[in-house]
PDB file of C-alpha atoms in Angstrom:
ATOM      1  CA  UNK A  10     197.525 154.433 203.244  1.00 84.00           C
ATOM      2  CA  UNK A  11     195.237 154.756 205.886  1.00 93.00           C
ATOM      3  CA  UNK A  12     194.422 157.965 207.929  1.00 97.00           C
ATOM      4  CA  UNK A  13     193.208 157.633 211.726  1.00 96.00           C
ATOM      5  CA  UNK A  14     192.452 160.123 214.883  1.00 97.00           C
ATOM      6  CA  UNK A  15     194.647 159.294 217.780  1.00 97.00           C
ATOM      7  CA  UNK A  16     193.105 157.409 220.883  1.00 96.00           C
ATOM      8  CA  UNK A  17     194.854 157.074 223.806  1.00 93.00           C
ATOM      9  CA  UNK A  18     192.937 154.090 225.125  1.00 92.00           C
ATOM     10  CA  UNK A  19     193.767 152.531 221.677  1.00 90.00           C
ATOM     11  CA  UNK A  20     197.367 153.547 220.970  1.00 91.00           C
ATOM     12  CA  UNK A  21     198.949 155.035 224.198  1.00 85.00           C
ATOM     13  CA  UNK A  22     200.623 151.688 225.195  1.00 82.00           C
ATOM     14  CA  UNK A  23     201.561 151.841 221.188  1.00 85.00           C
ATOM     15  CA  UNK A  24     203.475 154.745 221.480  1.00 85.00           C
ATOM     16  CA  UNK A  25     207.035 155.812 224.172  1.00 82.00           C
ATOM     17  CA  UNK A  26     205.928 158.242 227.292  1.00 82.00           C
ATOM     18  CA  UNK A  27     207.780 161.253 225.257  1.00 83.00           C
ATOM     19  CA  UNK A  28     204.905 161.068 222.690  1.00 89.00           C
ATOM     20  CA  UNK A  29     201.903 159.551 224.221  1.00 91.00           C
ATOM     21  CA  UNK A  30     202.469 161.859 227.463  1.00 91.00           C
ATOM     22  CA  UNK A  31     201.960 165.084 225.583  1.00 94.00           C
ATOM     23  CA  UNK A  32     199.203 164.527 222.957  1.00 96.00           C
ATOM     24  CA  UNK A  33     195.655 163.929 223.081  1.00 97.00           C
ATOM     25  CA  UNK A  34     193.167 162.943 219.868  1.00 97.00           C
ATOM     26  CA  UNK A  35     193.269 166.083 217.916  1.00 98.00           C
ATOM     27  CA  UNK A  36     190.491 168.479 217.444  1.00 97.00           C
ATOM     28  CA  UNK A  37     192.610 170.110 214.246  1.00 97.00           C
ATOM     29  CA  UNK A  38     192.618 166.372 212.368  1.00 98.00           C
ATOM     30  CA  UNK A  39     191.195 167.466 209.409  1.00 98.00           C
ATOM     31  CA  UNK A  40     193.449 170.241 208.831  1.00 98.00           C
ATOM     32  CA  UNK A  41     196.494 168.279 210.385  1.00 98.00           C
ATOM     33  CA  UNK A  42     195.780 165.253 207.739  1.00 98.00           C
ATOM     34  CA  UNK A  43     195.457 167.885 204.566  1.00 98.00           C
ATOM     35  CA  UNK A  44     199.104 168.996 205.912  1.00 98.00           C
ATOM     36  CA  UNK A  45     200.549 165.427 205.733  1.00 98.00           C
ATOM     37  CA  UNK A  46     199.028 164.823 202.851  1.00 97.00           C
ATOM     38  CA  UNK A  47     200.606 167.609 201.297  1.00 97.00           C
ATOM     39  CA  UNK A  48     203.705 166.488 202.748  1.00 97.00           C
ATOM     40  CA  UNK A  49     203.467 162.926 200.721  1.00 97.00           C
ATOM     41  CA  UNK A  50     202.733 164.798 198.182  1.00 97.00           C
ATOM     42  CA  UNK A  51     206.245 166.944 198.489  1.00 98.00           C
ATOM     43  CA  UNK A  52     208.264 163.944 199.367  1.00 97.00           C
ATOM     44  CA  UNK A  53     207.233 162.558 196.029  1.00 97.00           C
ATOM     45  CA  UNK A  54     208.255 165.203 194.100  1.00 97.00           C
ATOM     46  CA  UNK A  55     211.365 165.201 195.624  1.00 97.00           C
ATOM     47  CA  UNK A  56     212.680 162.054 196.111  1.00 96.00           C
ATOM     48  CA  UNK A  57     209.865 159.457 195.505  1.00 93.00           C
ATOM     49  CA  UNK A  58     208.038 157.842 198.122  1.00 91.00           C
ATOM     50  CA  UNK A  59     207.795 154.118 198.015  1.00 90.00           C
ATOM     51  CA  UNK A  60     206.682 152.858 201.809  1.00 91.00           C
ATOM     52  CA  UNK A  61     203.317 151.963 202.649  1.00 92.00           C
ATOM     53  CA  UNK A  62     202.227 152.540 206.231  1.00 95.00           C
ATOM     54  CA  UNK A  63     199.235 153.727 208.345  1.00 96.00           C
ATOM     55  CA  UNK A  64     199.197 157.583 209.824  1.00 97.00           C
ATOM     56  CA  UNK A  65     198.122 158.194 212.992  1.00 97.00           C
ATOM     57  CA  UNK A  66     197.101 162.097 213.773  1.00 98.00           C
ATOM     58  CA  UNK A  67     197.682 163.589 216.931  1.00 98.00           C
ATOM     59  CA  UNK A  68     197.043 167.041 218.592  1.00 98.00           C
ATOM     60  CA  UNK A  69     199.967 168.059 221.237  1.00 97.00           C
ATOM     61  CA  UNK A  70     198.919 169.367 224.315  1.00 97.00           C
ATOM     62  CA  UNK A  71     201.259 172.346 225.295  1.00 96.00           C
ATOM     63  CA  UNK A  72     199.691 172.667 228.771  1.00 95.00           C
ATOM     64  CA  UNK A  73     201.740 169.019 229.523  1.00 95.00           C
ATOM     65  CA  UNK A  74     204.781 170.736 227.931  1.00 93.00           C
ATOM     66  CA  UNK A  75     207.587 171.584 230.670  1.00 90.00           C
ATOM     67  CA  UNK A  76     207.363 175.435 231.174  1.00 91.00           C
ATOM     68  CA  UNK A  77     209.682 177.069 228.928  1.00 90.00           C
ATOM     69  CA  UNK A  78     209.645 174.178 226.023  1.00 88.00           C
ATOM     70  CA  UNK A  79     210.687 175.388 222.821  1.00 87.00           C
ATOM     71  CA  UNK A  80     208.313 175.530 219.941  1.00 88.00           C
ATOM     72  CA  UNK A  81     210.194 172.681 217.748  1.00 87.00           C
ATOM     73  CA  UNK A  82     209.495 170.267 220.729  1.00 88.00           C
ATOM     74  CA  UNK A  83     205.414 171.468 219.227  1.00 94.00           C
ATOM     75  CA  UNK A  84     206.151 168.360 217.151  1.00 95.00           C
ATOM     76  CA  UNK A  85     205.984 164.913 217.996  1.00 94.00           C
ATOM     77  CA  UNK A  86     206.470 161.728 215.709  1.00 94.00           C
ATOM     78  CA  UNK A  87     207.211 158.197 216.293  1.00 93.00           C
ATOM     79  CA  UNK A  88     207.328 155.323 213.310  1.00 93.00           C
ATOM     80  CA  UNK A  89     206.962 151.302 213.519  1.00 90.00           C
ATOM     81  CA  UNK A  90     207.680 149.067 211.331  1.00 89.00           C
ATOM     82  CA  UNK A  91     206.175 145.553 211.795  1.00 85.00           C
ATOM     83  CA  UNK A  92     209.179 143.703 210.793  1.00 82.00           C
ATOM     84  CA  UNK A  93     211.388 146.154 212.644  1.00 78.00           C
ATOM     85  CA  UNK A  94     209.619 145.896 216.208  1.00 76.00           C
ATOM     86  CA  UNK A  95     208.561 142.878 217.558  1.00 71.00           C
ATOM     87  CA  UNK A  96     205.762 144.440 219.385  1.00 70.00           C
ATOM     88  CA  UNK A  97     204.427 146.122 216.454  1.00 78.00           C
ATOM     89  CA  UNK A  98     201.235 144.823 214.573  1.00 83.00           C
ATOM     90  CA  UNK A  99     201.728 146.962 211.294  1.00 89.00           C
ATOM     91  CA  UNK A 100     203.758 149.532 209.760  1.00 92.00           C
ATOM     92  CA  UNK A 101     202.669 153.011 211.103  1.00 94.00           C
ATOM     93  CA  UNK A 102     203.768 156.523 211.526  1.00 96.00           C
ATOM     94  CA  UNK A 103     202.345 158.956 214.499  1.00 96.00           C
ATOM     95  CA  UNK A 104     202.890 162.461 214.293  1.00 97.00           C
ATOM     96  CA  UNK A 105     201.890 165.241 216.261  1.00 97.00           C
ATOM     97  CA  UNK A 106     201.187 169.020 216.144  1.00 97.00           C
ATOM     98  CA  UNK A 107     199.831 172.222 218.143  1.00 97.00           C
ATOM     99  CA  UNK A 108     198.479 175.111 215.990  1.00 97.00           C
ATOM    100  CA  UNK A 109     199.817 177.424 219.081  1.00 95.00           C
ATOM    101  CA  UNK A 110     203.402 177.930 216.959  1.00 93.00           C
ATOM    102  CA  UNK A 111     203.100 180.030 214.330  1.00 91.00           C
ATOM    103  CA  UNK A 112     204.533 177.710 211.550  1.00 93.00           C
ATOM    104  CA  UNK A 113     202.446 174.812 212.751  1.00 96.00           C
ATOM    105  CA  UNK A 114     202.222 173.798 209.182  1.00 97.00           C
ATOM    106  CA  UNK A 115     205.734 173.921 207.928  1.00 96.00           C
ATOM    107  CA  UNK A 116     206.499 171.653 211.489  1.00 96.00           C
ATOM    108  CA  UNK A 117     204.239 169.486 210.847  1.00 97.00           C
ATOM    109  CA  UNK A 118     204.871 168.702 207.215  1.00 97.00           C
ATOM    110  CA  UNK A 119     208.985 168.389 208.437  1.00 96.00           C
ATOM    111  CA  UNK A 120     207.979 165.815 211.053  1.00 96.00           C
ATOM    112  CA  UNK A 121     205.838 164.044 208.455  1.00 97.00           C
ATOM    113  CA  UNK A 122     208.965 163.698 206.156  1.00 97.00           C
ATOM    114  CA  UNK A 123     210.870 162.567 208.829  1.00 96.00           C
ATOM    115  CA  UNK A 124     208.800 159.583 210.093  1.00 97.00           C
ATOM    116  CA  UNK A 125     208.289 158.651 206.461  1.00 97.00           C
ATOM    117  CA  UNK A 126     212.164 158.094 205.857  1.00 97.00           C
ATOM    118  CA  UNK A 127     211.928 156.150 208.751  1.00 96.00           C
ATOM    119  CA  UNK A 128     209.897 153.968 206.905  1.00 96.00           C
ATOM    120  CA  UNK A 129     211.706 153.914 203.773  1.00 95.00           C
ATOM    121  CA  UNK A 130     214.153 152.905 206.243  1.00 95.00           C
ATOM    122  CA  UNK A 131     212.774 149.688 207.988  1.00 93.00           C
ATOM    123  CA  UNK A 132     211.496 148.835 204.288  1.00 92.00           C
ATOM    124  CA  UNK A 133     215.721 147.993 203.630  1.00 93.00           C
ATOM    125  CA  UNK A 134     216.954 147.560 207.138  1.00 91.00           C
ATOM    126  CA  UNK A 135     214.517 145.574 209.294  1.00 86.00           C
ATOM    127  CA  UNK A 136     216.913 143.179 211.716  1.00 87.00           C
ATOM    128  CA  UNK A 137     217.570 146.038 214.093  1.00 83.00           C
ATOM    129  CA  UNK A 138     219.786 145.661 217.474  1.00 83.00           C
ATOM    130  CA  UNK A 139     218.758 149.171 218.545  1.00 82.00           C
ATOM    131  CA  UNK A 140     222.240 150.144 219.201  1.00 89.00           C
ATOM    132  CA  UNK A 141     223.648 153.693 218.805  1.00 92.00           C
ATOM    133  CA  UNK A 142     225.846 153.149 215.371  1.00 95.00           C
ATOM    134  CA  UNK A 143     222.081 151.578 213.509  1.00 94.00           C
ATOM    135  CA  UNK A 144     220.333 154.701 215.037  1.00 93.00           C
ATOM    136  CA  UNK A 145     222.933 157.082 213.493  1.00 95.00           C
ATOM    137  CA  UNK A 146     221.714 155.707 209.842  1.00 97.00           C
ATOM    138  CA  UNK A 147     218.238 155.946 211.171  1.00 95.00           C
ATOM    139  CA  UNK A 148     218.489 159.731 211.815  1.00 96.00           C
ATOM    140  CA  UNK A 149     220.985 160.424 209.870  1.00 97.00           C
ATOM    141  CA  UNK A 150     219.164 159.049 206.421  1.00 98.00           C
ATOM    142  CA  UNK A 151     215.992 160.603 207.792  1.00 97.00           C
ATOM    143  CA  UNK A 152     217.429 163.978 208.364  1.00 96.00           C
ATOM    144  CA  UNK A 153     219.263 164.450 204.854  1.00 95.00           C
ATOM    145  CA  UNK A 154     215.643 163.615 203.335  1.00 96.00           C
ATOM    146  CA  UNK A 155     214.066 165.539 205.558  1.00 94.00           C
ATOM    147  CA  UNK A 156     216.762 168.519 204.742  1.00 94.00           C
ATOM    148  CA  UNK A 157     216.309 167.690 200.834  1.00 95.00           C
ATOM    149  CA  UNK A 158     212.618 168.588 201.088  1.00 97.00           C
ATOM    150  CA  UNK A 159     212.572 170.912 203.034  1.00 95.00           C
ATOM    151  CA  UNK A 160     214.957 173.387 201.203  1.00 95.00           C
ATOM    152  CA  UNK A 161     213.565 172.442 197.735  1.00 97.00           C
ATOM    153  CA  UNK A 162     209.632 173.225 199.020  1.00 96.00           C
ATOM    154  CA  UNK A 163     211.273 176.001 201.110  1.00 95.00           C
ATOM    155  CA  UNK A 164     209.610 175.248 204.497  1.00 94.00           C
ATOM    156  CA  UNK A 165     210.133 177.882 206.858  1.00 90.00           C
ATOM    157  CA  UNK A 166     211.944 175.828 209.139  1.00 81.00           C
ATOM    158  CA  UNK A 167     215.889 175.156 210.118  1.00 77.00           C
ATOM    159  CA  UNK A 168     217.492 171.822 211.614  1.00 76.00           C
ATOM    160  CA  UNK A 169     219.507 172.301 214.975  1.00 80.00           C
ATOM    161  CA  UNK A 170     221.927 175.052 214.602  1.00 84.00           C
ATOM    162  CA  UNK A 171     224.098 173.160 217.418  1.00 89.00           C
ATOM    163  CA  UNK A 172     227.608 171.729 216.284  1.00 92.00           C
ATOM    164  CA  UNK A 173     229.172 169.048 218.232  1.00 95.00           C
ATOM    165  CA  UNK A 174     232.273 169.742 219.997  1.00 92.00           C
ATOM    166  CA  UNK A 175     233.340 167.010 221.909  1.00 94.00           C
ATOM    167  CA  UNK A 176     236.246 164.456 220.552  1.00 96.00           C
ATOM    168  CA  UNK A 177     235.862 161.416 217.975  1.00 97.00           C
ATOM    169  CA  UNK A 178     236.421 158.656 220.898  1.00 97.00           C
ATOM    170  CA  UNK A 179     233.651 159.988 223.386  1.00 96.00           C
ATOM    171  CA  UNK A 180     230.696 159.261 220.379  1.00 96.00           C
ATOM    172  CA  UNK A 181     232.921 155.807 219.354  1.00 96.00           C
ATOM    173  CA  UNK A 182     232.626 154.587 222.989  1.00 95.00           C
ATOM    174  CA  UNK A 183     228.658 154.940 222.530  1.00 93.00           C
ATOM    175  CA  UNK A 184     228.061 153.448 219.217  1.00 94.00           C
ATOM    176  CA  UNK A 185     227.663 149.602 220.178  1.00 91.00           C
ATOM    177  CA  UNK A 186     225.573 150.854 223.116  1.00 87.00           C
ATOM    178  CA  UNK A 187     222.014 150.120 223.494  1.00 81.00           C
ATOM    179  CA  UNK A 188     220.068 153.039 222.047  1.00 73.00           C
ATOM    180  CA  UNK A 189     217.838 153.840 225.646  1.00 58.00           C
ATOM    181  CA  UNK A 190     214.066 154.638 225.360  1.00 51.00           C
ATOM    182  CA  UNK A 191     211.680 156.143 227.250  1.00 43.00           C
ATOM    183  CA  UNK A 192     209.302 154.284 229.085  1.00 39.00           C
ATOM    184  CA  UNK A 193     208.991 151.005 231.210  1.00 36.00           C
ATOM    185  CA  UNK A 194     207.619 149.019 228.108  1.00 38.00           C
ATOM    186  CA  UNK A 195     211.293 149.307 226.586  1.00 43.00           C
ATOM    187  CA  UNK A 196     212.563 147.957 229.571  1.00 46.00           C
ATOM    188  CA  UNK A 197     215.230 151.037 229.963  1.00 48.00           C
ATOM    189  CA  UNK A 198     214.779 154.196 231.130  1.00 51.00           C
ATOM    190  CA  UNK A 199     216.284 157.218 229.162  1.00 52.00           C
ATOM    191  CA  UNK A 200     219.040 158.977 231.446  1.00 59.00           C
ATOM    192  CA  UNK A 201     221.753 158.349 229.346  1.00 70.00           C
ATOM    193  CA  UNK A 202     221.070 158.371 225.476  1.00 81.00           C
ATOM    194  CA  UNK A 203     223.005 160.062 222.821  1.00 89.00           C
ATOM    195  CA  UNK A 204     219.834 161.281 222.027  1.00 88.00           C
ATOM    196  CA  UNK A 205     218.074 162.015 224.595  1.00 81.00           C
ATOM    197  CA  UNK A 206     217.377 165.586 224.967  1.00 78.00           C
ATOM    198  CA  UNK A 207     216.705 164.260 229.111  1.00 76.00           C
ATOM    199  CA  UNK A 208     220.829 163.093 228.941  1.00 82.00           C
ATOM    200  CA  UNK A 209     223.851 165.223 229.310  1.00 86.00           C
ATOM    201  CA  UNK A 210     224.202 164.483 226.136  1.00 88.00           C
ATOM    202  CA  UNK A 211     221.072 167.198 224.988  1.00 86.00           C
ATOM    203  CA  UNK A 212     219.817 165.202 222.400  1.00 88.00           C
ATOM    204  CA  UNK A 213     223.437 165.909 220.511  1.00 94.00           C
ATOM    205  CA  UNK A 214     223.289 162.845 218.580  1.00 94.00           C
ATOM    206  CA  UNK A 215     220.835 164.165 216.218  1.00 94.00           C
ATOM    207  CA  UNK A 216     223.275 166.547 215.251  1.00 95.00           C
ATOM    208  CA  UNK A 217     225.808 164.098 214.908  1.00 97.00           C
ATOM    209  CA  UNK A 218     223.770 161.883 213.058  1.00 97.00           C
ATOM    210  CA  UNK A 219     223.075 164.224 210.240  1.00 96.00           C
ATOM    211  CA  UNK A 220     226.596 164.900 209.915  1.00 96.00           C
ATOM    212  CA  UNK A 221     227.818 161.083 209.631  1.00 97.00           C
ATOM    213  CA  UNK A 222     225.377 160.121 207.144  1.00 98.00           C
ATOM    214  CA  UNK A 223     226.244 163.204 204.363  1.00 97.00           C
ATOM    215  CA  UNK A 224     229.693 162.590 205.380  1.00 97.00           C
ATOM    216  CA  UNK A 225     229.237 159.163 204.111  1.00 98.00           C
ATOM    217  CA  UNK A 226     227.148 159.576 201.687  1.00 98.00           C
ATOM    218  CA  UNK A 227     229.710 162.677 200.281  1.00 97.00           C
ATOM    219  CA  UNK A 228     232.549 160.642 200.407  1.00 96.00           C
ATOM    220  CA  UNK A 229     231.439 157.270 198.720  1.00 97.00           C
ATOM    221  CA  UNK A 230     229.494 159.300 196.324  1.00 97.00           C
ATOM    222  CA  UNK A 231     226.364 157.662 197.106  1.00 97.00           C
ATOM    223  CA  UNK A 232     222.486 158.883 197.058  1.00 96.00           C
ATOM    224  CA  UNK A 233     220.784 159.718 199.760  1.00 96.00           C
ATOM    225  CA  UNK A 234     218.994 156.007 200.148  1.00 96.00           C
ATOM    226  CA  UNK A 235     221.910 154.094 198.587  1.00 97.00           C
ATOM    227  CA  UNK A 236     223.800 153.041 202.446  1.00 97.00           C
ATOM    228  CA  UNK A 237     220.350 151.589 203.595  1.00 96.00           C
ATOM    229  CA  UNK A 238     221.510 148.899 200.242  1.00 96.00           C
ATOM    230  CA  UNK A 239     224.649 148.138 201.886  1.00 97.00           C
ATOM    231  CA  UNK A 240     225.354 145.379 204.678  1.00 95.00           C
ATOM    232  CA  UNK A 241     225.213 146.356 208.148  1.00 94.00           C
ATOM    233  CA  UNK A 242     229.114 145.082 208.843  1.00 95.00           C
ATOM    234  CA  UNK A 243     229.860 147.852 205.853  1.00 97.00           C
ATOM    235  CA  UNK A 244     227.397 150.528 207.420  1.00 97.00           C
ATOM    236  CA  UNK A 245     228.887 149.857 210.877  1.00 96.00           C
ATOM    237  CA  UNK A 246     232.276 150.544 209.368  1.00 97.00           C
ATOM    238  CA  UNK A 247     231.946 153.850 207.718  1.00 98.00           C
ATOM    239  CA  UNK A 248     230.408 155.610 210.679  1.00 98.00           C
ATOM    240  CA  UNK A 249     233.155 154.496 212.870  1.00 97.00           C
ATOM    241  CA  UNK A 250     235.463 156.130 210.046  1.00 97.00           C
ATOM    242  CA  UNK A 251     233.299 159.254 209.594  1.00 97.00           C
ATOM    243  CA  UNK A 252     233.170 159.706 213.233  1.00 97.00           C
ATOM    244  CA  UNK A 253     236.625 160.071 213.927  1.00 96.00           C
ATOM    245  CA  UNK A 254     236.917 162.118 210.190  1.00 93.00           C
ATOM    246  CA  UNK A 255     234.349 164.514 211.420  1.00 96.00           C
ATOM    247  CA  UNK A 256     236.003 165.153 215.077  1.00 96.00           C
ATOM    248  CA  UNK A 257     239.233 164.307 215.359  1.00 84.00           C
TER     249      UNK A 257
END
């Protein structure tokens, strides 16, 4: 594993607009990386920690944050996995931080968690269509590890308190939809995404996400990394059916 300082001549184009707009190489790196590393280190202890993947370190720039922004948008992160994005030339994670909040290092250490499930993730599931049903494993894994570690190394830090109220069939008429990212180099711009928090959908999905995956997970009696074993025909199948368990 390889630590680097974030350029933006080097890995802006690397990177979606909702990350690369917002940070700049970080003056904090060395106390940023001792963070992540402690976050490895937690994530291990936990749950194990098998991926192998770069970390790039970046500082966010609040002064580029919309007036108002809340201080959990203080944390950026964005993974690639080679085999999971054509464009991508290796297996990295970015994340991104502002010492302004006050719990700088307990947000930090959560994003790190999270961008390192996403790795675990594209380690089992690399053939990805990008569509709405794959991305509610993606979060949805990611955000039960994320929630594992987080309340065993008691970081003082909460998920979204939000609860989705809308019915079963609005979410099931979005899961074989392209997942829409930010930024011209995706070719799609990101009005309309489940989770976009730029949508009228507030970045809901999230929420919706984490609920899926434990639902699955609680009712098949599986471990938190066992669905990412299963076929994608199987995976597509039980969200469907946890979907319309969940909000029905």
């Amino acid at each position: 594993m390889r630590f680097e300082k974030y350029d933006p001549e080097t890995h802006a184009e690397t990177v979606p607009e909702f990350f690369s707009d917002v940070v700049e190489e970080p003056e904090n790196f060395e106390s940023f990386r001792q963070e992540t590393e402690q976050a490895f280190q937690d994530i291990r202890d936990v749950l194990g920690m098998e991926a192998e993947f770069d970390v790039i370190i970046a500082e966010v720039d609040t002064e580029k944050l919309p007036e108002g922004t809340p201080e959990g948008l203080y944390f950026r992160g964005y993974s690639l996995g080679k085999e999971a994005h054509g464009h991508a030339e290796r297996n990295a994670v970015f994340v991104a931080a502002s010492m302004e909040s006050d719990y700088w290092e307990a947000g930090l250490k959560n994003m790190v968690v999270h961008e390192e499930a996403h790795q675990e993730f594209f380690d089992h599931i690399s053939d990805l269509d990008h569509v709405v049903w794959e991305s509610m494993i993606l979060e949805g894994h990611a955000l039960h590890r994320e929630k594992l570690v987080r309340e065993e190394k008691e970081y003082p830090w909460r998920g979204d308190p939000r609860e989705y109220e809308g019915p079963a069939a609005e979410v099931v008429a979005e899961l074989d939809k392209n997942r829409e990212w930010q930024g011209e180099r995706y070719d799609r711009d990101n009005t309309s995404s489940i989770f976009s928090m730029d949508s009228e959908w507030e970045g809901i999905g999230y929420v919706i996400a984490q609920e899926v995956y434990s639902d699955i997970i609680n009712r098949e009696d599986m471990g938190v990394d066992e669905p990412l074993e299963m076929s994608k025909e199987w995976l597509r199948d039980q969200v469907e059916e946890s979907v319309n368990h969940l909000y029905d």
